[in-house]
C-alpha positions as YAML, in Angstrom:
chain: A
units: angstrom
residues:
- id: 1
  name: MET
  ca: [0.00, 0.17, -0.03]
- id: 2
  name: GLU
  ca: [3.03, 2.70, 0.81]
- id: 3
  name: THR
  ca: [4.43, 1.64, -2.78]
- id: 4
  name: VAL
  ca: [1.39, 2.46, -4.14]
- id: 5
  name: ARG
  ca: [1.30, 5.80, -2.67]
- id: 6
  name: HIS
  ca: [4.35, 6.68, -3.58]
- id: 7
  name: LEU
  ca: [4.08, 5.55, -6.54]
- id: 8
  name: ALA
  ca: [0.52, 7.64, -7.09]
- id: 9
  name: ALA
  ca: [1.83, 10.98, -5.76]
- id: 10
  name: HIS
  ca: [4.93, 10.65, -8.26]
- id: 11
  name: LEU
  ca: [2.50, 10.48, -10.97]
- id: 12
  name: GLY
  ca: [0.36, 13.24, -9.18]
- id: 13
  name: LEU
  ca: [3.51, 15.44, -9.67]
- id: 14
  name: ASP
  ca: [4.22, 14.35, -13.27]
- id: 15
  name: LEU
  ca: [1.12, 15.13, -14.15]
- id: 16
  name: ALA
  ca: [0.47, 18.20, -12.27]
- id: 17
  name: ALA
  ca: [4.18, 18.82, -13.96]
- id: 18
  name: VAL
  ca: [3.65, 18.44, -17.77]
- id: 19
  name: CYS
  ca: [0.28, 19.72, -17.51]
- id: 20
  name: LEU
  ca: [1.51, 22.98, -16.63]
- id: 21
  name: LEU
  ca: [3.90, 22.77, -19.04]
- id: 22
  name: THR
  ca: [1.67, 22.20, -22.14]
- id: 23
  name: PHE
  ca: [-1.71, 24.08, -21.03]
- id: 24
  name: ALA
  ca: [0.01, 27.26, -19.24]
- id: 25
  name: ILE
  ca: [3.50, 27.68, -21.11]
- id: 26
  name: TYR
  ca: [3.77, 25.91, -24.43]
- id: 27
  name: TYR
  ca: [0.04, 26.45, -26.46]
- id: 28
  name: PRO
  ca: [-0.43, 29.99, -25.20]
- id: 29
  name: ARG
  ca: [2.49, 30.74, -26.87]
- id: 30
  name: HIS
  ca: [2.65, 28.61, -29.80]
- id: 31
  name: ARG
  ca: [-0.67, 27.79, -30.82]
- id: 32
  name: ARG
  ca: [0.36, 24.30, -32.25]
- id: 33
  name: ARG
  ca: [-2.87, 21.84, -30.93]
- id: 34
  name: ASP
  ca: [-1.11, 18.15, -32.61]
- id: 35
  name: LEU
  ca: [2.00, 18.74, -30.59]
- id: 36
  name: VAL
  ca: [-0.20, 18.79, -27.37]
- id: 37
  name: PRO
  ca: [-1.55, 15.31, -27.16]
- id: 38
  name: ALA
  ca: [2.15, 14.69, -28.21]
- id: 39
  name: TYR
  ca: [3.95, 16.07, -25.53]
- id: 40
  name: LEU
  ca: [1.48, 14.44, -22.77]
- id: 41
  name: ALA
  ca: [1.68, 10.95, -24.39]
- id: 42
  name: LEU
  ca: [5.48, 10.80, -24.20]
- id: 43
  name: ASN
  ca: [5.53, 11.93, -20.72]
- id: 44
  name: VAL
  ca: [2.85, 9.60, -19.64]
- id: 45
  name: ALA
  ca: [4.29, 6.68, -21.33]
- id: 46
  name: LEU
  ca: [7.98, 7.38, -20.42]
- id: 47
  name: PHE
  ca: [6.77, 7.85, -16.82]
- id: 48
  name: THR
  ca: [5.21, 4.39, -17.08]
- id: 49
  name: VAL
  ca: [7.71, 2.37, -18.42]
- id: 50
  name: VAL
  ca: [10.54, 3.76, -15.95]
- id: 51
  name: ALA
  ca: [8.34, 3.00, -12.81]
- id: 52
  name: ALA
  ca: [7.90, -0.34, -14.01]
- id: 53
  name: LEU
  ca: [11.19, -1.26, -15.16]
- id: 54
  name: ALA
  ca: [12.32, 0.26, -11.98]
- id: 55
  name: GLU
  ca: [10.05, -2.21, -10.20]
- id: 56
  name: VAL
  ca: [10.95, -5.60, -11.79]
- id: 57
  name: GLY
  ca: [14.07, -4.51, -13.13]
- id: 58
  name: GLY
  ca: [16.26, -3.11, -10.45]
- id: 59
  name: ASN
  ca: [19.18, -0.96, -11.59]
- id: 60
  name: GLY
  ca: [18.64, -2.78, -15.14]
- id: 61
  name: GLY
  ca: [15.57, -1.92, -15.74]
- id: 62
  name: LEU
  ca: [16.77, 1.81, -14.57]
- id: 63
  name: ALA
  ca: [19.07, 1.59, -17.32]
- id: 64
  name: LEU
  ca: [16.80, 0.36, -20.33]
- id: 65
  name: GLY
  ca: [14.19, 3.44, -19.02]
- id: 66
  name: PHE
  ca: [17.54, 5.93, -19.74]
- id: 67
  name: GLY
  ca: [18.46, 3.84, -23.20]
- id: 68
  name: LEU
  ca: [14.63, 3.95, -24.46]
- id: 69
  name: PHE
  ca: [15.20, 8.08, -23.39]
- id: 70
  name: GLY
  ca: [17.64, 8.25, -25.65]
- id: 71
  name: VAL
  ca: [16.17, 6.38, -28.46]
- id: 72
  name: LEU
  ca: [13.01, 8.45, -28.19]
- id: 73
  name: SER
  ca: [15.04, 11.39, -28.37]
- id: 74
  name: ILE
  ca: [16.92, 10.64, -31.29]
- id: 75
  name: ILE
  ca: [14.58, 9.27, -33.51]
- id: 76
  name: ARG
  ca: [12.17, 12.61, -32.86]
- id: 77
  name: LEU
  ca: [14.73, 15.33, -33.51]
- id: 78
  name: ARG
  ca: [14.64, 13.82, -37.43]
- id: 79
  name: SER
  ca: [11.40, 14.94, -38.19]
- id: 80
  name: ASP
  ca: [11.77, 18.96, -39.91]
- id: 81
  name: ALA
  ca: [8.23, 19.42, -38.80]
- id: 82
  name: VAL
  ca: [9.33, 20.95, -35.18]
- id: 83
  name: GLN
  ca: [10.95, 23.96, -34.46]
- id: 84
  name: HIS
  ca: [13.81, 24.38, -32.33]
- id: 85
  name: GLU
  ca: [12.02, 26.20, -29.27]
- id: 86
  name: GLU
  ca: [9.34, 22.82, -29.79]
- id: 87
  name: VAL
  ca: [12.07, 20.46, -29.47]
- id: 88
  name: ALA
  ca: [12.93, 22.42, -25.93]
- id: 89
  name: TYR
  ca: [9.49, 21.44, -24.87]
- id: 90
  name: TYR
  ca: [10.00, 17.82, -26.36]
- id: 91
  name: PHE
  ca: [12.97, 16.81, -24.16]
- id: 92
  name: THR
  ca: [11.11, 18.48, -21.10]
- id: 93
  name: THR
  ca: [8.70, 16.21, -21.22]
- id: 94
  name: LEU
  ca: [10.44, 13.38, -21.35]
- id: 95
  name: VAL
  ca: [12.96, 14.60, -18.79]
- id: 96
  name: LEU
  ca: [9.64, 15.19, -16.20]
- id: 97
  name: GLY
  ca: [8.40, 11.83, -16.80]
- id: 98
  name: LEU
  ca: [11.80, 10.36, -16.43]
- id: 99
  name: VAL
  ca: [12.21, 12.05, -13.23]
- id: 100
  name: CYS
  ca: [9.01, 11.78, -11.75]
- id: 101
  name: GLY
  ca: [9.45, 8.42, -12.75]
- id: 102
  name: LEU
  ca: [11.91, 7.39, -10.51]
- id: 103
  name: PRO
  ca: [10.02, 6.15, -7.76]
- id: 104
  name: HIS
  ca: [13.65, 5.76, -5.41]
- id: 105
  name: LEU
  ca: [13.63, 9.61, -6.24]
- id: 106
  name: ALA
  ca: [12.48, 11.89, -2.80]
- id: 107
  name: ILE
  ca: [9.05, 13.10, -3.66]
- id: 108
  name: GLY
  ca: [10.20, 16.40, -2.93]
- id: 109
  name: LEU
  ca: [13.61, 16.70, -4.61]
- id: 110
  name: ALA
  ca: [11.60, 15.97, -7.78]
- id: 111
  name: ALA
  ca: [8.99, 18.20, -7.52]
- id: 112
  name: ALA
  ca: [12.33, 20.94, -7.03]
- id: 113
  name: LEU
  ca: [13.80, 19.46, -10.63]
- id: 114
  name: SER
  ca: [10.39, 19.53, -11.64]
- id: 115
  name: ALA
  ca: [10.06, 23.29, -10.92]
- id: 116
  name: ILE
  ca: [13.62, 23.79, -11.89]
- id: 117
  name: LEU
  ca: [12.70, 22.77, -15.34]
- id: 118
  name: LEU
  ca: [9.23, 24.69, -15.55]
- id: 119
  name: LEU
  ca: [11.02, 27.70, -14.40]
- id: 120
  name: VAL
  ca: [14.18, 27.44, -17.17]
- id: 121
  name: VAL
  ca: [11.85, 26.73, -19.68]
- id: 122
  name: TYR
  ca: [9.13, 29.64, -18.90]
- id: 123
  name: ALA
  ca: [12.04, 32.50, -19.02]
- id: 124
  name: ALA
  ca: [13.70, 30.98, -22.44]
- id: 125
  name: ASP
  ca: [10.73, 31.08, -24.28]
- id: 126
  name: HIS
  ca: [9.36, 34.31, -22.80]
- id: 127
  name: PRO
  ca: [8.17, 36.44, -25.47]
- id: 128
  name: ARG
  ca: [9.68, 38.98, -23.98]
- id: 129
  name: LEU
  ca: [13.14, 37.90, -24.51]
- id: 130
  name: PHE
  ca: [14.80, 38.93, -27.80]
- id: 131
  name: ALA
  ca: [11.29, 40.31, -28.37]
- id: 132
  name: ARG
  ca: [12.28, 41.68, -31.53]
- id: 133
  name: ALA
  ca: [14.74, 38.95, -33.60]
- id: 134
  name: ARG
  ca: [13.59, 37.30, -36.24]
- id: 135
  name: ARG
  ca: [14.59, 34.56, -38.55]
- id: 136
  name: THR
  ca: [13.11, 34.43, -42.01]
- id: 137
  name: VAL
  ca: [14.26, 32.68, -45.63]
- id: 138
  name: VAL
  ca: [13.27, 35.50, -48.34]
- id: 139
  name: THR
  ca: [13.99, 35.42, -51.74]
- id: 140
  name: LEU
  ca: [15.29, 38.84, -53.57]
- id: 141
  name: ASP
  ca: [14.25, 40.01, -56.84]
- id: 142
  name: THR
  ca: [18.02, 41.61, -57.60]
- id: 143
  name: VAL
  ca: [21.76, 39.90, -57.01]
- id: 144
  name: HIS
  ca: [23.84, 41.97, -55.26]
- id: 145
  name: ALA
  ca: [27.97, 41.38, -55.86]
- id: 146
  name: ASP
  ca: [29.10, 43.43, -52.99]
- id: 147
  name: PRO
  ca: [27.59, 42.11, -49.64]
- id: 148
  name: ALA
  ca: [27.36, 45.45, -48.32]
- id: 149
  name: ASP
  ca: [24.87, 46.14, -50.82]
- id: 150
  name: LEU
  ca: [23.20, 42.76, -49.63]
- id: 151
  name: ARG
  ca: [23.30, 43.67, -46.28]
- id: 152
  name: ALA
  ca: [21.71, 47.67, -46.92]
- id: 153
  name: ASP
  ca: [18.32, 45.92, -49.32]
- id: 154
  name: LEU
  ca: [18.00, 43.58, -46.11]
- id: 155
  name: ALA
  ca: [17.84, 46.35, -43.65]
- id: 156
  name: ARG
  ca: [15.19, 48.63, -46.07]
- id: 157
  name: ARG
  ca: [12.81, 45.60, -46.37]
- id: 158
  name: LEU
  ca: [13.07, 43.49, -43.28]
- id: 159
  name: GLY
  ca: [15.08, 45.62, -40.64]
- id: 160
  name: GLU
  ca: [18.77, 45.41, -38.49]
- id: 161
  name: PRO
  ca: [20.33, 41.90, -40.49]
- id: 162
  name: MET
  ca: [22.64, 40.19, -37.47]
- id: 163
  name: ASN
  ca: [23.23, 37.35, -39.31]
- id: 164
  name: TRP
  ca: [22.02, 35.82, -42.91]
- id: 165
  name: THR
  ca: [23.24, 32.81, -45.60]
- id: 166
  name: VAL
  ca: [23.07, 32.65, -49.06]
- id: 167
  name: MET
  ca: [20.98, 30.17, -49.80]
- id: 168
  name: GLU
  ca: [20.78, 30.07, -53.32]
- id: 169
  name: ILE
  ca: [21.89, 32.29, -56.49]
- id: 170
  name: ASP
  ca: [19.71, 32.87, -60.22]
- id: 171
  name: TYR
  ca: [21.65, 34.53, -62.40]
- id: 172
  name: VAL
  ca: [19.21, 33.65, -65.22]
- id: 173
  name: ARG
  ca: [16.18, 34.86, -63.24]
- id: 174
  name: ASP
  ca: [18.03, 37.49, -61.19]
- id: 175
  name: LEU
  ca: [17.15, 36.22, -58.03]
- id: 176
  name: THR
  ca: [18.97, 35.50, -54.37]
- id: 177
  name: VAL
  ca: [17.37, 33.49, -51.79]
- id: 178
  name: VAL
  ca: [18.73, 34.40, -48.17]
- id: 179
  name: ASP
  ca: [18.03, 32.62, -44.80]
- id: 180
  name: VAL
  ca: [18.25, 35.81, -42.55]
- id: 181
  name: ARG
  ca: [18.34, 36.75, -39.01]
- id: 182
  name: TYR
  ca: [17.71, 40.29, -38.54]
- id: 183
  name: ARG
  ca: [16.19, 42.99, -35.64]
- id: 184
  name: GLU
  ca: [12.82, 43.98, -36.08]
- id: 185
  name: PRO
  ca: [12.15, 48.02, -36.69]
- id: 186
  name: ARG
  ca: [10.40, 49.34, -33.58]
- id: 187
  name: PRO
  ca: [6.87, 50.05, -33.73]
- id: 188
  name: GLY
  ca: [6.31, 53.23, -35.64]
- id: 189
  name: THR
  ca: [9.62, 53.45, -37.21]
- id: 190
  name: VAL
  ca: [8.97, 53.65, -41.14]
- id: 191
  name: ARG
  ca: [11.49, 51.44, -43.52]
- id: 192
  name: GLN
  ca: [13.14, 52.61, -46.55]
- id: 193
  name: GLY
  ca: [11.90, 50.84, -50.01]
- id: 194
  name: ALA
  ca: [9.69, 49.05, -47.77]
- id: 195
  name: GLY
  ca: [7.26, 48.37, -50.63]
- id: 196
  name: GLU
  ca: [10.18, 46.69, -53.09]
- id: 197
  name: ARG
  ca: [8.84, 43.01, -53.58]
- id: 198
  name: ALA
  ca: [10.47, 39.91, -51.87]
- id: 199
  name: THR
  ca: [9.30, 36.92, -51.26]
- id: 200
  name: VAL
  ca: [9.44, 35.31, -48.28]
- id: 201
  name: GLN
  ca: [9.18, 31.67, -47.74]
- id: 202
  name: GLY
  ca: [10.13, 28.68, -45.72]
- id: 203
  name: ALA
  ca: [10.47, 29.96, -41.86]
- id: 204
  name: PRO
  ca: [7.98, 33.05, -41.07]
- id: 205
  name: ALA
  ca: [8.93, 36.38, -40.99]
- id: 206
  name: TRP
  ca: [7.16, 36.43, -37.19]
- id: 207
  name: GLU
  ca: [9.13, 33.26, -36.10]
- id: 208
  name: THR
  ca: [11.10, 34.22, -33.37]
- id: 209
  name: VAL
  ca: [15.00, 32.72, -32.84]
...
């Protein structure tokens, strides 16, 4: 009976932590409903596996649980549909399930570690952190031979360029495809040349990096 109560306490802590992460932090900021059940299912599944293996397999079961955590992490990282900030949430859900699923870890220590994880993710992905930093892939209707001219063109169209990579140059169609990280102008700032033609593709202009 004591074991059941101990496991129930750990499960309650895990569910509370992953629900805070998913419904109070992740979804209000990113609005991707398709990842909500994925985060919850992965967290609870890893918790279940770790708790069960710890009971039946001792240290060997725990080692297998850690190995499962590593395998799941590697497989999921191969998906192109998940952005980098969403990978952070993905790892956090797995770590929460792993920490809370360890039956021999004191409930107070598990709660403290879970709280630290949640606080770090909350702060690291806060909308006010680097609020004007953006990343986008833009197709310019010209080819610049001088990097200074390219920088000036990006500044006119987007804002202050911080870093960029030229992905493609087409001299036949006179096009340049650039992956650019830039600082968005403050509200009310008028950019010169903002009406010139340019096509944004791939990463949306509002994506924060």
